[in-house]
Amino acid sequence: MSAIRCHQLSLAIGKRQLLSNISLELPGNKLSVLLGPSGSGKTSFLRVLNRLHDDTAGARVSGELTLSLSGQTIHPYHHGTDPVWLRRRVGMVFQHPNLLPGSIGHNLRLPVQLVKNPPRAELAQRIEAALREAQLWDEVCMRLDAPAASLSGGQQQRLCLARALILQPEILLLDEPTVSLDTQASSDIEALITSLKCRYTLVMVSHNPVQAKRLADKIIVFRDGSLVDS
């Protein structure tokens, strides 16, 4: 079953055409990897999926895009679709860990509290569940008040993943999540990603064909803002 469908999807920012007539379907509960050289449109496509270009001056998205979320077909760019709700359902992890200032716990509490203010016990349960899913709980459970910046690079990236997971998304977008990590940390993140795909629809950008072949259920190749292969 396809979780993401697009037809003739295009993105322009000012006079720059970043994506041109992209038509594809990405399966649910699988890992789809977007391959291609720098500037080929991979990250631009990822950001279109949860409307991260909304605040970019001169950005124009055209064509059709539908997502399967909560058992419904959602049109992200229809007037009635709340982009804040959309970004909770379609989480994103960036190339480099983008930590919030403050503690490990603060990085997880704040996103939940911005959506609602759950009882303390429920919040604690959600924090533990997200950290366990990101395979980080055993390493940080006794120091949630420690600065998030004190974590290693791999731990920081897993914390960012836990921060996305705590909002209970259905789709996870991963923009080269291992690019800034050493070999061991990259291997840990790859194993984690593999473990998550049975519960989430994953779309990952990579520059590494070997990594893509090792991990992906589906590979999509971009070049100059267009689709080469899928």
Short mmCIF file of N, CA and C in Angstrom, two decimals, residues 26-119:
data_model
loop_
_atom_site.label_atom_id
_atom_site.label_comp_id
_atom_site.label_asym_id
_atom_site.label_seq_id
_atom_site.Cartn_x
_atom_site.Cartn_y
_atom_site.Cartn_z
N LEU A 26 5.42 5.85 -2.88
CA LEU A 26 6.31 5.27 -1.89
C LEU A 26 5.50 4.40 -0.94
N PRO A 27 5.96 3.18 -0.68
CA PRO A 27 5.17 2.23 0.11
C PRO A 27 5.17 2.55 1.60
N GLY A 28 4.09 2.16 2.26
CA GLY A 28 3.99 2.32 3.70
C GLY A 28 4.78 1.27 4.44
N ASN A 29 5.27 1.63 5.63
CA ASN A 29 6.02 0.72 6.50
C ASN A 29 7.20 0.08 5.78
N LYS A 30 7.85 0.88 4.96
CA LYS A 30 9.06 0.48 4.25
C LYS A 30 10.04 1.65 4.30
N LEU A 31 11.29 1.38 3.92
CA LEU A 31 12.30 2.44 3.82
C LEU A 31 12.56 2.74 2.36
N SER A 32 12.22 3.95 1.95
CA SER A 32 12.54 4.43 0.60
C SER A 32 13.72 5.37 0.71
N VAL A 33 14.73 5.16 -0.13
CA VAL A 33 15.94 5.98 -0.09
C VAL A 33 16.02 6.81 -1.37
N LEU A 34 16.26 8.12 -1.20
CA LEU A 34 16.42 9.04 -2.31
C LEU A 34 17.91 9.23 -2.56
N LEU A 35 18.36 8.88 -3.75
CA LEU A 35 19.77 8.98 -4.13
C LEU A 35 19.95 10.06 -5.19
N GLY A 36 21.17 10.57 -5.27
CA GLY A 36 21.49 11.54 -6.31
C GLY A 36 22.57 12.48 -5.83
N PRO A 37 23.21 13.19 -6.77
CA PRO A 37 24.27 14.12 -6.37
C PRO A 37 23.73 15.31 -5.61
N SER A 38 24.62 16.09 -5.02
CA SER A 38 24.24 17.31 -4.32
C SER A 38 23.51 18.24 -5.28
N GLY A 39 22.42 18.85 -4.79
CA GLY A 39 21.66 19.78 -5.61
C GLY A 39 20.71 19.13 -6.58
N SER A 40 20.50 17.81 -6.46
CA SER A 40 19.64 17.11 -7.42
C SER A 40 18.16 17.18 -7.06
N GLY A 41 17.83 17.67 -5.85
CA GLY A 41 16.42 17.82 -5.48
C GLY A 41 15.96 16.90 -4.38
N LYS A 42 16.85 16.08 -3.83
CA LYS A 42 16.44 15.09 -2.83
C LYS A 42 15.87 15.76 -1.57
N THR A 43 16.64 16.67 -0.99
CA THR A 43 16.18 17.33 0.23
C THR A 43 14.99 18.24 -0.05
N SER A 44 14.98 18.87 -1.20
CA SER A 44 13.83 19.71 -1.57
C SER A 44 12.55 18.87 -1.61
N PHE A 45 12.64 17.67 -2.17
CA PHE A 45 11.48 16.78 -2.21
C PHE A 45 11.05 16.40 -0.79
N LEU A 46 12.02 16.06 0.05
CA LEU A 46 11.71 15.70 1.43
C LEU A 46 10.95 16.82 2.12
N ARG A 47 11.41 18.05 1.95
CA ARG A 47 10.81 19.20 2.63
C ARG A 47 9.44 19.55 2.08
N VAL A 48 9.18 19.20 0.82
CA VAL A 48 7.83 19.41 0.27
C VAL A 48 6.81 18.53 0.98
N LEU A 49 7.23 17.35 1.43
CA LEU A 49 6.28 16.39 1.99
C LEU A 49 5.62 16.88 3.27
N ASN A 50 6.33 17.70 4.07
CA ASN A 50 5.65 18.24 5.26
C ASN A 50 5.66 19.77 5.29
N ARG A 51 5.72 20.36 4.13
CA ARG A 51 5.50 21.80 3.93
C ARG A 51 6.55 22.66 4.64
N LEU A 52 7.78 22.21 4.66
CA LEU A 52 8.83 23.02 5.28
C LEU A 52 9.25 24.19 4.40
N HIS A 53 8.75 24.24 3.17
CA HIS A 53 9.03 25.39 2.31
C HIS A 53 8.01 26.51 2.49
N ASP A 54 7.03 26.32 3.36
CA ASP A 54 5.96 27.30 3.50
C ASP A 54 6.47 28.71 3.78
N ASP A 55 7.50 28.82 4.60
CA ASP A 55 7.98 30.14 5.01
C ASP A 55 9.14 30.63 4.15
N THR A 56 9.42 29.92 3.06
CA THR A 56 10.48 30.35 2.15
C THR A 56 9.92 31.34 1.14
N ALA A 57 10.47 32.52 1.11
CA ALA A 57 9.96 33.56 0.20
C ALA A 57 10.03 33.09 -1.25
N GLY A 58 8.93 33.24 -1.95
CA GLY A 58 8.89 32.90 -3.37
C GLY A 58 8.71 31.44 -3.69
N ALA A 59 8.48 30.59 -2.67
CA ALA A 59 8.32 29.15 -2.92
C ALA A 59 6.95 28.86 -3.50
N ARG A 60 6.91 28.05 -4.55
CA ARG A 60 5.65 27.66 -5.20
C ARG A 60 5.68 26.16 -5.45
N VAL A 61 4.66 25.47 -4.93
CA VAL A 61 4.51 24.03 -5.13
C VAL A 61 3.31 23.80 -6.03
N SER A 62 3.47 22.97 -7.05
CA SER A 62 2.36 22.64 -7.94
C SER A 62 2.33 21.14 -8.17
N GLY A 63 1.22 20.67 -8.73
CA GLY A 63 1.04 19.24 -8.92
C GLY A 63 0.24 18.63 -7.79
N GLU A 64 0.20 17.30 -7.76
CA GLU A 64 -0.61 16.59 -6.77
C GLU A 64 0.28 15.84 -5.79
N LEU A 65 -0.10 15.92 -4.50
CA LEU A 65 0.58 15.18 -3.45
C LEU A 65 -0.46 14.69 -2.46
N THR A 66 -0.46 13.39 -2.17
CA THR A 66 -1.35 12.84 -1.14
C THR A 66 -0.54 11.95 -0.21
N LEU A 67 -0.92 11.98 1.06
CA LEU A 67 -0.30 11.14 2.09
C LEU A 67 -1.39 10.33 2.76
N SER A 68 -1.07 9.09 3.08
CA SER A 68 -1.98 8.24 3.85
C SER A 68 -1.64 8.40 5.33
N LEU A 69 -2.53 9.09 6.07
CA LEU A 69 -2.30 9.38 7.49
C LEU A 69 -3.57 9.11 8.27
N SER A 70 -3.44 8.40 9.37
CA SER A 70 -4.58 8.10 10.26
C SER A 70 -5.72 7.45 9.49
N GLY A 71 -5.37 6.61 8.52
CA GLY A 71 -6.38 5.91 7.75
C GLY A 71 -7.11 6.78 6.73
N GLN A 72 -6.64 7.99 6.52
CA GLN A 72 -7.28 8.90 5.57
C GLN A 72 -6.28 9.36 4.52
N THR A 73 -6.81 9.79 3.39
CA THR A 73 -5.98 10.39 2.36
C THR A 73 -5.92 11.89 2.61
N ILE A 74 -4.72 12.39 2.86
CA ILE A 74 -4.52 13.79 3.21
C ILE A 74 -3.85 14.51 2.04
N HIS A 75 -4.37 15.68 1.73
CA HIS A 75 -3.78 16.55 0.71
C HIS A 75 -3.04 17.67 1.43
N PRO A 76 -1.72 17.58 1.58
CA PRO A 76 -0.99 18.53 2.42
C PRO A 76 -1.18 19.99 2.03
N TYR A 77 -1.39 20.26 0.75
CA TYR A 77 -1.44 21.65 0.30
C TYR A 77 -2.86 22.17 0.13
N HIS A 78 -3.85 21.38 0.52
CA HIS A 78 -5.22 21.89 0.51
C HIS A 78 -5.40 22.90 1.63
N HIS A 79 -6.31 23.83 1.44
CA HIS A 79 -6.49 24.94 2.38
C HIS A 79 -6.81 24.45 3.78
N GLY A 80 -7.55 23.35 3.92
CA GLY A 80 -7.98 22.90 5.23
C GLY A 80 -6.94 22.10 6.01
N THR A 81 -5.78 21.84 5.43
CA THR A 81 -4.76 21.04 6.11
C THR A 81 -3.89 21.94 6.98
N ASP A 82 -3.88 21.67 8.28
CA ASP A 82 -3.09 22.44 9.23
C ASP A 82 -1.63 22.01 9.14
N PRO A 83 -0.71 22.90 8.75
CA PRO A 83 0.69 22.49 8.61
C PRO A 83 1.33 22.05 9.93
N VAL A 84 0.87 22.60 11.05
CA VAL A 84 1.42 22.19 12.35
C VAL A 84 1.03 20.74 12.63
N TRP A 85 -0.24 20.40 12.39
CA TRP A 85 -0.69 19.01 12.54
C TRP A 85 0.09 18.11 11.59
N LEU A 86 0.26 18.56 10.35
CA LEU A 86 0.96 17.76 9.35
C LEU A 86 2.38 17.43 9.80
N ARG A 87 3.07 18.41 10.37
CA ARG A 87 4.47 18.19 10.76
C ARG A 87 4.59 17.29 11.98
N ARG A 88 3.52 17.17 12.76
CA ARG A 88 3.53 16.19 13.84
C ARG A 88 3.37 14.78 13.28
N ARG A 89 2.55 14.64 12.26
CA ARG A 89 2.31 13.32 11.67
C ARG A 89 3.44 12.91 10.72
N VAL A 90 4.13 13.90 10.18
CA VAL A 90 5.25 13.65 9.26
C VAL A 90 6.49 14.28 9.89
N GLY A 91 7.20 13.51 10.72
CA GLY A 91 8.36 14.04 11.44
C GLY A 91 9.59 14.08 10.56
N MET A 92 10.58 14.85 11.01
CA MET A 92 11.80 14.98 10.21
C MET A 92 13.03 15.02 11.11
N VAL A 93 14.08 14.34 10.67
CA VAL A 93 15.39 14.38 11.32
C VAL A 93 16.39 14.89 10.28
N PHE A 94 17.17 15.90 10.67
CA PHE A 94 18.02 16.60 9.72
C PHE A 94 19.44 16.01 9.69
N GLN A 95 20.25 16.53 8.76
CA GLN A 95 21.62 16.01 8.57
C GLN A 95 22.43 16.10 9.85
N HIS A 96 22.38 17.26 10.48
CA HIS A 96 23.16 17.50 11.69
C HIS A 96 22.20 17.66 12.87
N PRO A 97 22.54 17.10 14.02
CA PRO A 97 21.63 17.19 15.17
C PRO A 97 21.28 18.65 15.49
N ASN A 98 19.99 18.96 15.48
CA ASN A 98 19.54 20.32 15.77
C ASN A 98 18.91 20.34 17.17
N LEU A 99 19.77 20.34 18.17
CA LEU A 99 19.31 20.26 19.55
C LEU A 99 18.73 21.59 20.02
N LEU A 100 17.75 21.50 20.91
CA LEU A 100 17.28 22.68 21.62
C LEU A 100 18.26 22.99 22.74
N PRO A 101 18.43 24.26 23.10
CA PRO A 101 19.26 24.57 24.26
C PRO A 101 18.64 23.93 25.51
N GLY A 102 19.48 23.47 26.40
CA GLY A 102 18.97 22.90 27.64
C GLY A 102 19.26 21.42 27.75
N SER A 103 18.49 20.77 28.59
CA SER A 103 18.77 19.39 28.98
C SER A 103 18.24 18.38 27.96
N ILE A 104 18.66 17.13 28.17
CA ILE A 104 18.13 16.02 27.37
C ILE A 104 16.62 15.95 27.54
N GLY A 105 16.16 16.00 28.78
CA GLY A 105 14.72 15.92 29.04
C GLY A 105 13.96 17.07 28.42
N HIS A 106 14.53 18.28 28.46
CA HIS A 106 13.86 19.45 27.89
C HIS A 106 13.64 19.27 26.40
N ASN A 107 14.58 18.65 25.71
CA ASN A 107 14.45 18.43 24.27
C ASN A 107 13.25 17.55 23.94
N LEU A 108 12.82 16.73 24.89
CA LEU A 108 11.68 15.85 24.66
C LEU A 108 10.39 16.40 25.26
N ARG A 109 10.50 17.11 26.37
CA ARG A 109 9.29 17.65 27.01
C ARG A 109 8.66 18.77 26.18
N LEU A 110 9.50 19.67 25.68
CA LEU A 110 8.97 20.87 25.04
C LEU A 110 8.07 20.57 23.85
N PRO A 111 8.46 19.69 22.91
CA PRO A 111 7.56 19.43 21.77
C PRO A 111 6.18 18.94 22.20
N VAL A 112 6.14 18.08 23.22
CA VAL A 112 4.85 17.57 23.69
C VAL A 112 4.05 18.68 24.35
N GLN A 113 4.70 19.50 25.16
CA GLN A 113 4.00 20.56 25.88
C GLN A 113 3.48 21.64 24.95
N LEU A 114 4.11 21.80 23.79
CA LEU A 114 3.61 22.76 22.82
C LEU A 114 2.31 22.28 22.17
N VAL A 115 2.13 20.96 22.12
CA VAL A 115 0.91 20.39 21.54
C VAL A 115 -0.19 20.33 22.59
N LYS A 116 0.13 19.80 23.75
CA LYS A 116 -0.79 19.76 24.88
C LYS A 116 0.05 19.66 26.14
N ASN A 117 -0.58 19.80 27.28
CA ASN A 117 0.15 19.74 28.55
C ASN A 117 -0.31 18.51 29.31
N PRO A 118 0.25 17.34 29.01
CA PRO A 118 -0.23 16.11 29.63
C PRO A 118 0.18 16.03 31.09
N PRO A 119 -0.50 15.18 31.87
CA PRO A 119 -0.07 14.95 33.25
C PRO A 119 1.38 14.50 33.30
#
